[in-house]
Structure formats: structure tokens, C-alpha cells
mmCIF file of C-alpha atoms in Angstrom:
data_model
loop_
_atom_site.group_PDB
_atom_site.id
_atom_site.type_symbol
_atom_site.label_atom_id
_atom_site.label_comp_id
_atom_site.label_asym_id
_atom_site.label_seq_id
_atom_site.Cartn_x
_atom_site.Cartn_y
_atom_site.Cartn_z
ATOM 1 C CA UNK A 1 17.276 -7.348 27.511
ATOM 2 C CA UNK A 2 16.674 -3.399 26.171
ATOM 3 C CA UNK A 3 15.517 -1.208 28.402
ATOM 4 C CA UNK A 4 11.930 -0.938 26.761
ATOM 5 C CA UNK A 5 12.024 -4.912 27.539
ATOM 6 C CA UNK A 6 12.564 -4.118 30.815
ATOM 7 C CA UNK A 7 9.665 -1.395 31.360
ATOM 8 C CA UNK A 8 7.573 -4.074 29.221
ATOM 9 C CA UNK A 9 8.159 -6.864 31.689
ATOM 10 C CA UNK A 10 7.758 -4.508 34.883
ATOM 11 C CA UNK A 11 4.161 -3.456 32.859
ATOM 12 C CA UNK A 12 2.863 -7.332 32.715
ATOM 13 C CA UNK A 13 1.018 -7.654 35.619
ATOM 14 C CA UNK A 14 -0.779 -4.678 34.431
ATOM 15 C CA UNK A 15 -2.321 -6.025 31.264
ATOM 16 C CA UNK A 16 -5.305 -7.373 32.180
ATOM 17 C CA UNK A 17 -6.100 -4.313 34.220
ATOM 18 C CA UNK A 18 -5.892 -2.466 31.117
ATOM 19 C CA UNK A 19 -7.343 -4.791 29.026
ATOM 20 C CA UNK A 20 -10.261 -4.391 31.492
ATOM 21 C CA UNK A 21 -10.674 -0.699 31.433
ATOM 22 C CA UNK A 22 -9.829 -0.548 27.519
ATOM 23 C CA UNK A 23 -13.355 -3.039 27.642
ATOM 24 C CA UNK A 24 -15.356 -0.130 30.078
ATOM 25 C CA UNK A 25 -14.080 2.411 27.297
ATOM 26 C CA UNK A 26 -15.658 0.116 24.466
ATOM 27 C CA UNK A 27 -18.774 -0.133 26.028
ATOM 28 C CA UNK A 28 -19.305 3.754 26.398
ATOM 29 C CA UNK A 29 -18.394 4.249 22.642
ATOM 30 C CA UNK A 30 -20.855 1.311 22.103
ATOM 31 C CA UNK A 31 -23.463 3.015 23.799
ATOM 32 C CA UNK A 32 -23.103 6.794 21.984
ATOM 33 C CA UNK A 33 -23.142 4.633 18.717
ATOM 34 C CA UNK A 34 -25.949 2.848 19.277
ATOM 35 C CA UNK A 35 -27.927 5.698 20.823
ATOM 36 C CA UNK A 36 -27.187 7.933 17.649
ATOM 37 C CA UNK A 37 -27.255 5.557 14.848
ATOM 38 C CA UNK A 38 -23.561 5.134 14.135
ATOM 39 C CA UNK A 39 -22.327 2.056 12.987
ATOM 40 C CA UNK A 40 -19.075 0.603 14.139
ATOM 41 C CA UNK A 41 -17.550 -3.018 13.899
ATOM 42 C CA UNK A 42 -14.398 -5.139 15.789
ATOM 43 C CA UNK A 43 -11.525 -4.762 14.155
ATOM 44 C CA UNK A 44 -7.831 -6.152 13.695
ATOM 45 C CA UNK A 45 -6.708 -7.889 16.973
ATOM 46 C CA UNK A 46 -9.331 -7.281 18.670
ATOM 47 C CA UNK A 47 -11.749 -9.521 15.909
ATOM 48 C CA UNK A 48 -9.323 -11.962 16.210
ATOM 49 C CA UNK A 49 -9.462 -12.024 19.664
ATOM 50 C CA UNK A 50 -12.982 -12.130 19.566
ATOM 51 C CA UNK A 51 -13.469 -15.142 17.564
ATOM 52 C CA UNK A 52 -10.498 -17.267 18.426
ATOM 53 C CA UNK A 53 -10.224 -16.548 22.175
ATOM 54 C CA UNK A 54 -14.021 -15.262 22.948
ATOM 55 C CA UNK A 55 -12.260 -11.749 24.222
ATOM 56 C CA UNK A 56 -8.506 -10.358 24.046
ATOM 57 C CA UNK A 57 -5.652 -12.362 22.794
ATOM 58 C CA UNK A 58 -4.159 -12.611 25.827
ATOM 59 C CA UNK A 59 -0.773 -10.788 25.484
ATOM 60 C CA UNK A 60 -2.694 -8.036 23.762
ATOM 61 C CA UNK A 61 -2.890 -4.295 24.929
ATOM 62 C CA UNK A 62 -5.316 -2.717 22.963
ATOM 63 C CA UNK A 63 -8.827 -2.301 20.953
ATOM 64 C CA UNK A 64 -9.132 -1.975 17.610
ATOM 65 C CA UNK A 65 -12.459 -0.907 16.292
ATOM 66 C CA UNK A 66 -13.747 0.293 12.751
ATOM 67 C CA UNK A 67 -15.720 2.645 11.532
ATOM 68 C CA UNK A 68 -16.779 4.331 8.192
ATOM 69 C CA UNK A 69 -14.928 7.871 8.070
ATOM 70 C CA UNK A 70 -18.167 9.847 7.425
ATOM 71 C CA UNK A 71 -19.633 7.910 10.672
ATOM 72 C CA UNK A 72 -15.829 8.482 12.544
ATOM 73 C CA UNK A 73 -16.564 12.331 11.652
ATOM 74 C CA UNK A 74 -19.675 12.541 13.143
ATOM 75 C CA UNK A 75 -18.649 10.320 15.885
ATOM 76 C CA UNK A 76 -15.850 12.625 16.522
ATOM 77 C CA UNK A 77 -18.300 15.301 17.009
ATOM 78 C CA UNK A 78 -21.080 13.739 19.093
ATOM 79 C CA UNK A 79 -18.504 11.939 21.636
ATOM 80 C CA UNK A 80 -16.527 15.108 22.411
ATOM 81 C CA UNK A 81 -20.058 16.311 24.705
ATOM 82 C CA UNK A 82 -21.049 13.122 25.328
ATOM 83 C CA UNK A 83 -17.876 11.417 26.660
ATOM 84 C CA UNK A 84 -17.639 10.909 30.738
ATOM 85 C CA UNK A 85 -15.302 12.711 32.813
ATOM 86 C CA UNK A 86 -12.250 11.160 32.739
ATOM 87 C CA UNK A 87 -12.161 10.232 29.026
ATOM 88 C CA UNK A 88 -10.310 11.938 26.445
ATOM 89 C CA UNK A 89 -10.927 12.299 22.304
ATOM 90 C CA UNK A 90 -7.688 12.596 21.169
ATOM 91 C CA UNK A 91 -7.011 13.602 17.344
ATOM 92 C CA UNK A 92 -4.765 16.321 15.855
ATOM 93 C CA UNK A 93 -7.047 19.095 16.462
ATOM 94 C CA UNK A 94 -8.079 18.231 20.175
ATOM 95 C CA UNK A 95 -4.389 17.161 20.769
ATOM 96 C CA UNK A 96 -1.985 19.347 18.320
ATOM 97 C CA UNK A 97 0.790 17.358 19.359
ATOM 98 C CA UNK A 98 -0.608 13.949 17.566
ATOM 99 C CA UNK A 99 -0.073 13.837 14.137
ATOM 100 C CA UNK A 100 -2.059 10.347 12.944
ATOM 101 C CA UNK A 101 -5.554 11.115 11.090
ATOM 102 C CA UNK A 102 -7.779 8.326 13.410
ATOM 103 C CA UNK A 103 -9.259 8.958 16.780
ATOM 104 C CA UNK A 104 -8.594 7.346 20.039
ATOM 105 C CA UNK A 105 -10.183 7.561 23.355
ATOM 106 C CA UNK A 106 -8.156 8.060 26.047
ATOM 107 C CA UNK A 107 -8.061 7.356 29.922
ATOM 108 C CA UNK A 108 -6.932 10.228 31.463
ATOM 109 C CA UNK A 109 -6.096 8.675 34.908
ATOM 110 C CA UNK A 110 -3.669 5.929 33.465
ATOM 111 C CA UNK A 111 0.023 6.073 31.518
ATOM 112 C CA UNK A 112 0.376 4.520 28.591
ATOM 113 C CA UNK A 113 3.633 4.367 26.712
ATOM 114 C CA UNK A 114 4.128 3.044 23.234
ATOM 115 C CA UNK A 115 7.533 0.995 21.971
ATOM 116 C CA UNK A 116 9.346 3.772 19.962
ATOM 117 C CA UNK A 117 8.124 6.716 22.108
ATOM 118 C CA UNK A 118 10.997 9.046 22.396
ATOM 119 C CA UNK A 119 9.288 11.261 24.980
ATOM 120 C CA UNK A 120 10.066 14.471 22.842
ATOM 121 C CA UNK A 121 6.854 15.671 22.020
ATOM 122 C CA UNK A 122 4.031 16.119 24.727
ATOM 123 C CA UNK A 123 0.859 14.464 24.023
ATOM 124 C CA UNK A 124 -2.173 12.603 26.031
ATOM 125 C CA UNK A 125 -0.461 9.112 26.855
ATOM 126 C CA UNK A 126 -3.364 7.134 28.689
ATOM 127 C CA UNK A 127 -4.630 3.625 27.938
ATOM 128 C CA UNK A 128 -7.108 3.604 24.682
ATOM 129 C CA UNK A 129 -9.516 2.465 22.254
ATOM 130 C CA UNK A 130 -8.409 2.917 18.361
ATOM 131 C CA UNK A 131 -11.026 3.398 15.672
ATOM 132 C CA UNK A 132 -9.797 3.112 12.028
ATOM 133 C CA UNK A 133 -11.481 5.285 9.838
ATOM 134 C CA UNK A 134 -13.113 3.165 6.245
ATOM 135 C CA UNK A 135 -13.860 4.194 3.050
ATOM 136 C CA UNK A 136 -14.876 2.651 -0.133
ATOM 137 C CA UNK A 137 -12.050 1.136 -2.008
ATOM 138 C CA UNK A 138 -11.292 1.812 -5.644
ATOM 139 C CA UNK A 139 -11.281 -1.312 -8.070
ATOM 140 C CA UNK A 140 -7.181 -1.187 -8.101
ATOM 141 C CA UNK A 141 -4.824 -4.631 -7.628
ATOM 142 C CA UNK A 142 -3.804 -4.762 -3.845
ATOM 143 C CA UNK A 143 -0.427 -4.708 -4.722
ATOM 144 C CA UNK A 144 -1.053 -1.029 -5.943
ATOM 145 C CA UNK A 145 -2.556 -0.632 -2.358
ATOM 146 C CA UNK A 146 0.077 -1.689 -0.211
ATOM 147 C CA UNK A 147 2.608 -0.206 -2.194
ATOM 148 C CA UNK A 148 0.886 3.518 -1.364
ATOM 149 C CA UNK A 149 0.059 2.681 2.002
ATOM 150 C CA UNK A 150 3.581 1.495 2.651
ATOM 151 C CA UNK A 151 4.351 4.884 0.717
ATOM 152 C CA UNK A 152 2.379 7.151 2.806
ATOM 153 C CA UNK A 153 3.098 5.519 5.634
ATOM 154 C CA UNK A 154 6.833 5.850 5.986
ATOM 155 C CA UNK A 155 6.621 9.317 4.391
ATOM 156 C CA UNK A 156 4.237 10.516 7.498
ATOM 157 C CA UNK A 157 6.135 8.374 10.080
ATOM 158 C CA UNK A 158 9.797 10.140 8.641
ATOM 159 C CA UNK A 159 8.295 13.637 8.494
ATOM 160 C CA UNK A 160 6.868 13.647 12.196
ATOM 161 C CA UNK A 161 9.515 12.017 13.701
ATOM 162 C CA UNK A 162 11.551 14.478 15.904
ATOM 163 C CA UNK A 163 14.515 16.302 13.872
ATOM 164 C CA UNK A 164 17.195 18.446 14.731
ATOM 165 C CA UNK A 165 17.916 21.707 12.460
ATOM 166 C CA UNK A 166 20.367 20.343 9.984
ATOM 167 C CA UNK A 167 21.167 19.918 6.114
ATOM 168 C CA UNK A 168 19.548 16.808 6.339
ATOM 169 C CA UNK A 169 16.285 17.431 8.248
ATOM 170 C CA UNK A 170 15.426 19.697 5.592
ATOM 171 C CA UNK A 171 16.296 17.838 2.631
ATOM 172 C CA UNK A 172 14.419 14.706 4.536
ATOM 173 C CA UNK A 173 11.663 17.571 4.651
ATOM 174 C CA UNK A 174 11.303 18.525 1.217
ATOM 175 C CA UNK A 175 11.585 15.004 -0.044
ATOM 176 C CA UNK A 176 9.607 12.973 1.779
ATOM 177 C CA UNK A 177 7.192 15.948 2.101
ATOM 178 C CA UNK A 178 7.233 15.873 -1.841
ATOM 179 C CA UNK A 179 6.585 12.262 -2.034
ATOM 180 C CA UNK A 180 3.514 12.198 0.368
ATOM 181 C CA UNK A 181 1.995 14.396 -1.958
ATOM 182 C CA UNK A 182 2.436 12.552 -5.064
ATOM 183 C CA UNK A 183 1.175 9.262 -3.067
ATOM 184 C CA UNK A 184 -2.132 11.198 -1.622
ATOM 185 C CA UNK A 185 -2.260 12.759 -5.050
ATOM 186 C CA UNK A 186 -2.643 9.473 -6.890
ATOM 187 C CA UNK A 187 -5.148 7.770 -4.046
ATOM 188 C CA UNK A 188 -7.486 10.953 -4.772
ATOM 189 C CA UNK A 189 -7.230 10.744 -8.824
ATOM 190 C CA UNK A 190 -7.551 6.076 -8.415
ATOM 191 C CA UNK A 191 -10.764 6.928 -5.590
ATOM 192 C CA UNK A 192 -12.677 9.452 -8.169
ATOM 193 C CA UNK A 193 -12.114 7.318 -11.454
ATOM 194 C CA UNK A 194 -12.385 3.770 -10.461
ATOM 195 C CA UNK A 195 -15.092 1.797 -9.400
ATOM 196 C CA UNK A 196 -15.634 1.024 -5.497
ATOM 197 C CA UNK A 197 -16.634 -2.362 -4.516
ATOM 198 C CA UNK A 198 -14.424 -2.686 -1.464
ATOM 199 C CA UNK A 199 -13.195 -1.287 1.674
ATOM 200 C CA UNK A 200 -10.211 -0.351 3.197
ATOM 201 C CA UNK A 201 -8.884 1.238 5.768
ATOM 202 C CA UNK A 202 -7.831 4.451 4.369
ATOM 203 C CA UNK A 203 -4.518 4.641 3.078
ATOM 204 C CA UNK A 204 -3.944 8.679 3.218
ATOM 205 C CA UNK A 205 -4.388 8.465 6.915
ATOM 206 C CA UNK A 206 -1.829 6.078 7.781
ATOM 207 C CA UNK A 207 -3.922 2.342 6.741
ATOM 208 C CA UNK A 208 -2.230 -0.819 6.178
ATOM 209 C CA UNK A 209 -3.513 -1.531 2.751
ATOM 210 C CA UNK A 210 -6.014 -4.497 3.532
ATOM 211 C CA UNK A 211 -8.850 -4.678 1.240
ATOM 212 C CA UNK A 212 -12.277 -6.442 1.985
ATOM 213 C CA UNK A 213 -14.975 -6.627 -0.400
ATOM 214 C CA UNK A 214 -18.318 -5.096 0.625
ATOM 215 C CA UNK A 215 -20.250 -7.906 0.821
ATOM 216 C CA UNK A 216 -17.623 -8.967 3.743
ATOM 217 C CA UNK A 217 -18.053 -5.995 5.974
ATOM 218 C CA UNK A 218 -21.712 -5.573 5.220
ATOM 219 C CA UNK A 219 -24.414 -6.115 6.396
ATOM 220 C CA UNK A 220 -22.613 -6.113 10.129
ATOM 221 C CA UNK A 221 -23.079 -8.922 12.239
ATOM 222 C CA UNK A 222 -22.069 -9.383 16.241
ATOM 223 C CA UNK A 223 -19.322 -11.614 18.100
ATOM 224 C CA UNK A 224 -19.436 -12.146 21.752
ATOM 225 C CA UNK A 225 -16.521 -10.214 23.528
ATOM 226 C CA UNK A 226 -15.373 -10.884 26.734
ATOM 227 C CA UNK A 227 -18.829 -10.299 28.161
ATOM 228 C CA UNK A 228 -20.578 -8.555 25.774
ATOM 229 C CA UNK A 229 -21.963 -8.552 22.458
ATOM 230 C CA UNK A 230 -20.011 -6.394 19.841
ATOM 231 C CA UNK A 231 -21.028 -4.907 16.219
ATOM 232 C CA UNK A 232 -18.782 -7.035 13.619
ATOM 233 C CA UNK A 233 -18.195 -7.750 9.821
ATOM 234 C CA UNK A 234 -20.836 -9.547 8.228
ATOM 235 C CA UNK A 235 -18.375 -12.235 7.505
ATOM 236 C CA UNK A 236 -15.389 -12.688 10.458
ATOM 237 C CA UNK A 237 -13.636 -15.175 9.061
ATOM 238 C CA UNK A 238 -13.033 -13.692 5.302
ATOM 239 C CA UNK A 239 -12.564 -10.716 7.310
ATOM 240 C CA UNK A 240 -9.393 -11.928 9.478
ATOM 241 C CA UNK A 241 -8.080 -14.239 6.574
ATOM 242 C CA UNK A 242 -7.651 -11.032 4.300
ATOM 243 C CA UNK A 243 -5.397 -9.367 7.372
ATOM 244 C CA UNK A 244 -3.910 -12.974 8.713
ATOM 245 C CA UNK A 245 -3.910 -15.686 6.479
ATOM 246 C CA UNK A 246 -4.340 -18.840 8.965
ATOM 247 C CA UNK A 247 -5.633 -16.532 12.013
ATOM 248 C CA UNK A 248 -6.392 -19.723 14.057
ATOM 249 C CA UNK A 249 -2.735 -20.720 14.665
ATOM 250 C CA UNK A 250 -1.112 -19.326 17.985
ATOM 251 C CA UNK A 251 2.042 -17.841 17.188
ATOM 252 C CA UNK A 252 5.409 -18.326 18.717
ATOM 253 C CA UNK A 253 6.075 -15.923 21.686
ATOM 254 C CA UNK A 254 8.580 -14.261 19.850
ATOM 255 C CA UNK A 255 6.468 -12.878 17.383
ATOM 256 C CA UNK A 256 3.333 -12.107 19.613
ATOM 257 C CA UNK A 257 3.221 -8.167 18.759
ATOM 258 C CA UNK A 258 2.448 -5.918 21.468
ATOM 259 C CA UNK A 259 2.262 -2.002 21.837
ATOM 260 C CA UNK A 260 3.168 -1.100 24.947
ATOM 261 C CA UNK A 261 6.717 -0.486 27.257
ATOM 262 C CA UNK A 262 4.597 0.676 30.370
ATOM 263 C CA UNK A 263 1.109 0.608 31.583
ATOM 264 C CA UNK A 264 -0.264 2.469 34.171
ATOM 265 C CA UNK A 265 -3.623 1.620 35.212
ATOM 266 C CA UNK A 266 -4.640 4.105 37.746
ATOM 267 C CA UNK A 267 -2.487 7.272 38.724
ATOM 268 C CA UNK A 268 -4.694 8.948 41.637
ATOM 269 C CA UNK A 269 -7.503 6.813 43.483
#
């Protein structure tokens, strides 16, 4: 057992704490949505959660929720007065230190570490709610999708990983740099000529290249989370078989994906 297996198993008997305050953070960005108009849906693991075990999957450690990037925008400004003491809206320019283009909100009175977290740069590290920006899709085959997702994605992930000054940081700069470019380059050029029919989460800002056609995601419907009712696509179970195939089977424990090494809850009372 690795030492992040270790922190991971001393964490466990926090997890449904957190899952319980990552559910009190939902419900406040439920309520600014719903009092201004934005819409928002249930997304990834937490979907699945939703509709196969009526709340979190329970070895999961976080919320996933989606929202159109126009609507995350506004969002982003509205929540920032609106937000309770104690929460945090973390994105590169309230946190310069965090380089992914989504938003999370963040518990300041918890610790949350991620797997892969080498501690070197300083950033806010409490327990959190995702939301995925969206976007209409252009008309392109998905294999063209996940191939510049996968593209900007390991191009981002290289060039804000932590490097020492060296021959090779700087060539892994200027190459890497030079390909994240040409891959944003190309999403612009394929989103301005092609029709849109679809959405996606977006690939320039670090998406997984999962396409859903509209008629999917809209008109929104609502699935019953732990003990609430939450905003979700207009058709769940297209939805979840576009990101998991046969989302009803239970996996194995070894590949029951988690992102945590150490939870927190509460770090003054």
C-alpha cells in the first residue's frame, strides 16, 4: 500500500461527512440559481448517483454539476456577493494559483487533498462542488472530439505541472505550449463553421469530449437526490449511457474511482 493509499484509508470514515456538507453546498448554489434564473443540471457521478443509488455512489467524494458557460459566467459573478461566510469561489482569477477554466465552491473550514497533489503550489484545498462549464457542440465525429480534448488536456495538465529550470522544462514549454494552441485554434475555426446541434462540455477548458444531443439535455428535468429535488437532463438515461455505457452495473472495487487522499471535514469548531 502507497502512501496516498494510506492517507485514503485513514480519510474513509470521513466520506460521508463530506458527502454531507458537499450536499449543504449544493443546496446554496441551488438556491442563487433558482432565485436569479440560472439554469444548472446533475452531472457525471453525481447523475449517476442520483438515478442508480437515489443520492451519492457511495465511495464517491464529490459533486458534479453542469451548467451552460454563459450561465457559469454570470453565475460566477452573482455567487461571489451572494455566497455565505465560509464558502469560497475558486477559479484562476479569485485563486491565481489554480490553473483549470471551471469553478468550484469551496469549504473553507475543511482539507481536501486530491490523488496527484504534489503540495508545490498553494491553493484553496477545502471540500467542493464542481460545475462544468457547456457549450453548443459543432456537428464534428466524436472521435475528432476526444482526440482534441485528450489533446488539450494533456497539453494543459504537462504545462502546469511543477518544473524545475532545465533544458527540458523549456523545450516541454515551447512544445506543448505550441500544441495547445493549434488544438484551441482548430476548436474555435470547427465551433464558428459547423453546425451546433449538441453539447459538450467544453473541450478548451479541460472537458472530456462527451457529446449529448440537445434534445437530451433540454428541456431540463429533476431527479431526487439524497433528500432533495435537483435540476437534471431532460433525458438521464441517454445522458449517462453517452458518458458510461451500461451505468447500472456496480463495478469491481478496484476500479471504483475516487478523488481524494485526505478529507478533512471540520478544522476549527
Amino acid at each position: 500500500m502507497d502512501y496516498q493509499e494510506q492517507l485514503r484509508a485513514f480519510s474513509q470514515p470521513n466520506l460521508r461527512v463530506c458527502q454531507l456538507r458537499q450536499l449543504e453546498i449544493l443546496k446554496v448554489i441551488d438556491g442563487i440559481c433558482r432565485k436569479h434564473g440560472i439554469s444548472y443540471w446533475l452531472d457525471g457521478g453525481t447523475l449517476l448517483g442520483a438515478v442508480r443509488h437515489g443520492g451519492f455512489i457511495p465511495w464517491d467524494d464529490d459533486i458534479d454539476i453542469a451548467m451552460d458557460y454563459q450561465d457559469m459566467k454570470r453565475f460566477a459573478r452573482i455567487a461571489q456577493g451572494e455566497l455565505p461566510d465560509g464558502l469560497f469561489l475558486q477559479t484562476p482569477t479569485t485563486d491565481p494559483n489554480v490553473k483549470e477554466q471551471m469553478v468550484k465552491i469551496r469549504d473553507l473550514n475543511s482539507l481536501y487533498i486530491e490523488k496527484g497533489d504534489s503540495f508545490v503550489n498553494e491553493y484553496v484545498k477545502g471540500i467542493y462542488v464542481d460545475i462544468f462549464p457547456f457549450e453548443r457542440h459543432p456537428d464534428i465525429p466524436k472521435s475528432w472530439t476526444k482526440r482534441l480534448a485528450k489533446g488539450i488536456t494533456k497539453s494543459n495538465s504537462i504545462l502546469h505541472h511543477p518544473h524545475t529550470y532545465s533544458l527540458r522544462a523549456v523545450a516541454e514549454f515551447f512544445w506543448f505550449g505550441g500544441q495547445l494552441l493549434v488544438y484551441q485554434s482548430i476548436w474555435k475555426m470547427l465551433s464558428l463553421c459547423c453546425r451546433s446541434t449538441r453539447y459538450a462540455n467544453i473541450p478548451t477548458m479541460n472537458g472530456y469530449g462527451i457529446t449529448h444531443d440537445k434534445a437530451t439535455v433540454l428541456p431540463l428535468s429533476t431527479v431526487r437526490f439524497e433528500d432533495a429535488e435537483f435540476p437534471a437532463p431532460h433525458d438521464p438515461d441517454q445522458y449517462l449511457r453517452n458518458i458510461y455505457g451500461n451505468y447500472m452495473e456496480i463495478p469491481p472495487v478496484e476500479k471504483r474511482h475516487f478523488h481524494s487522499v485526505v478529507i478533512i471535514p471540520e478544522l476549527t469548531k
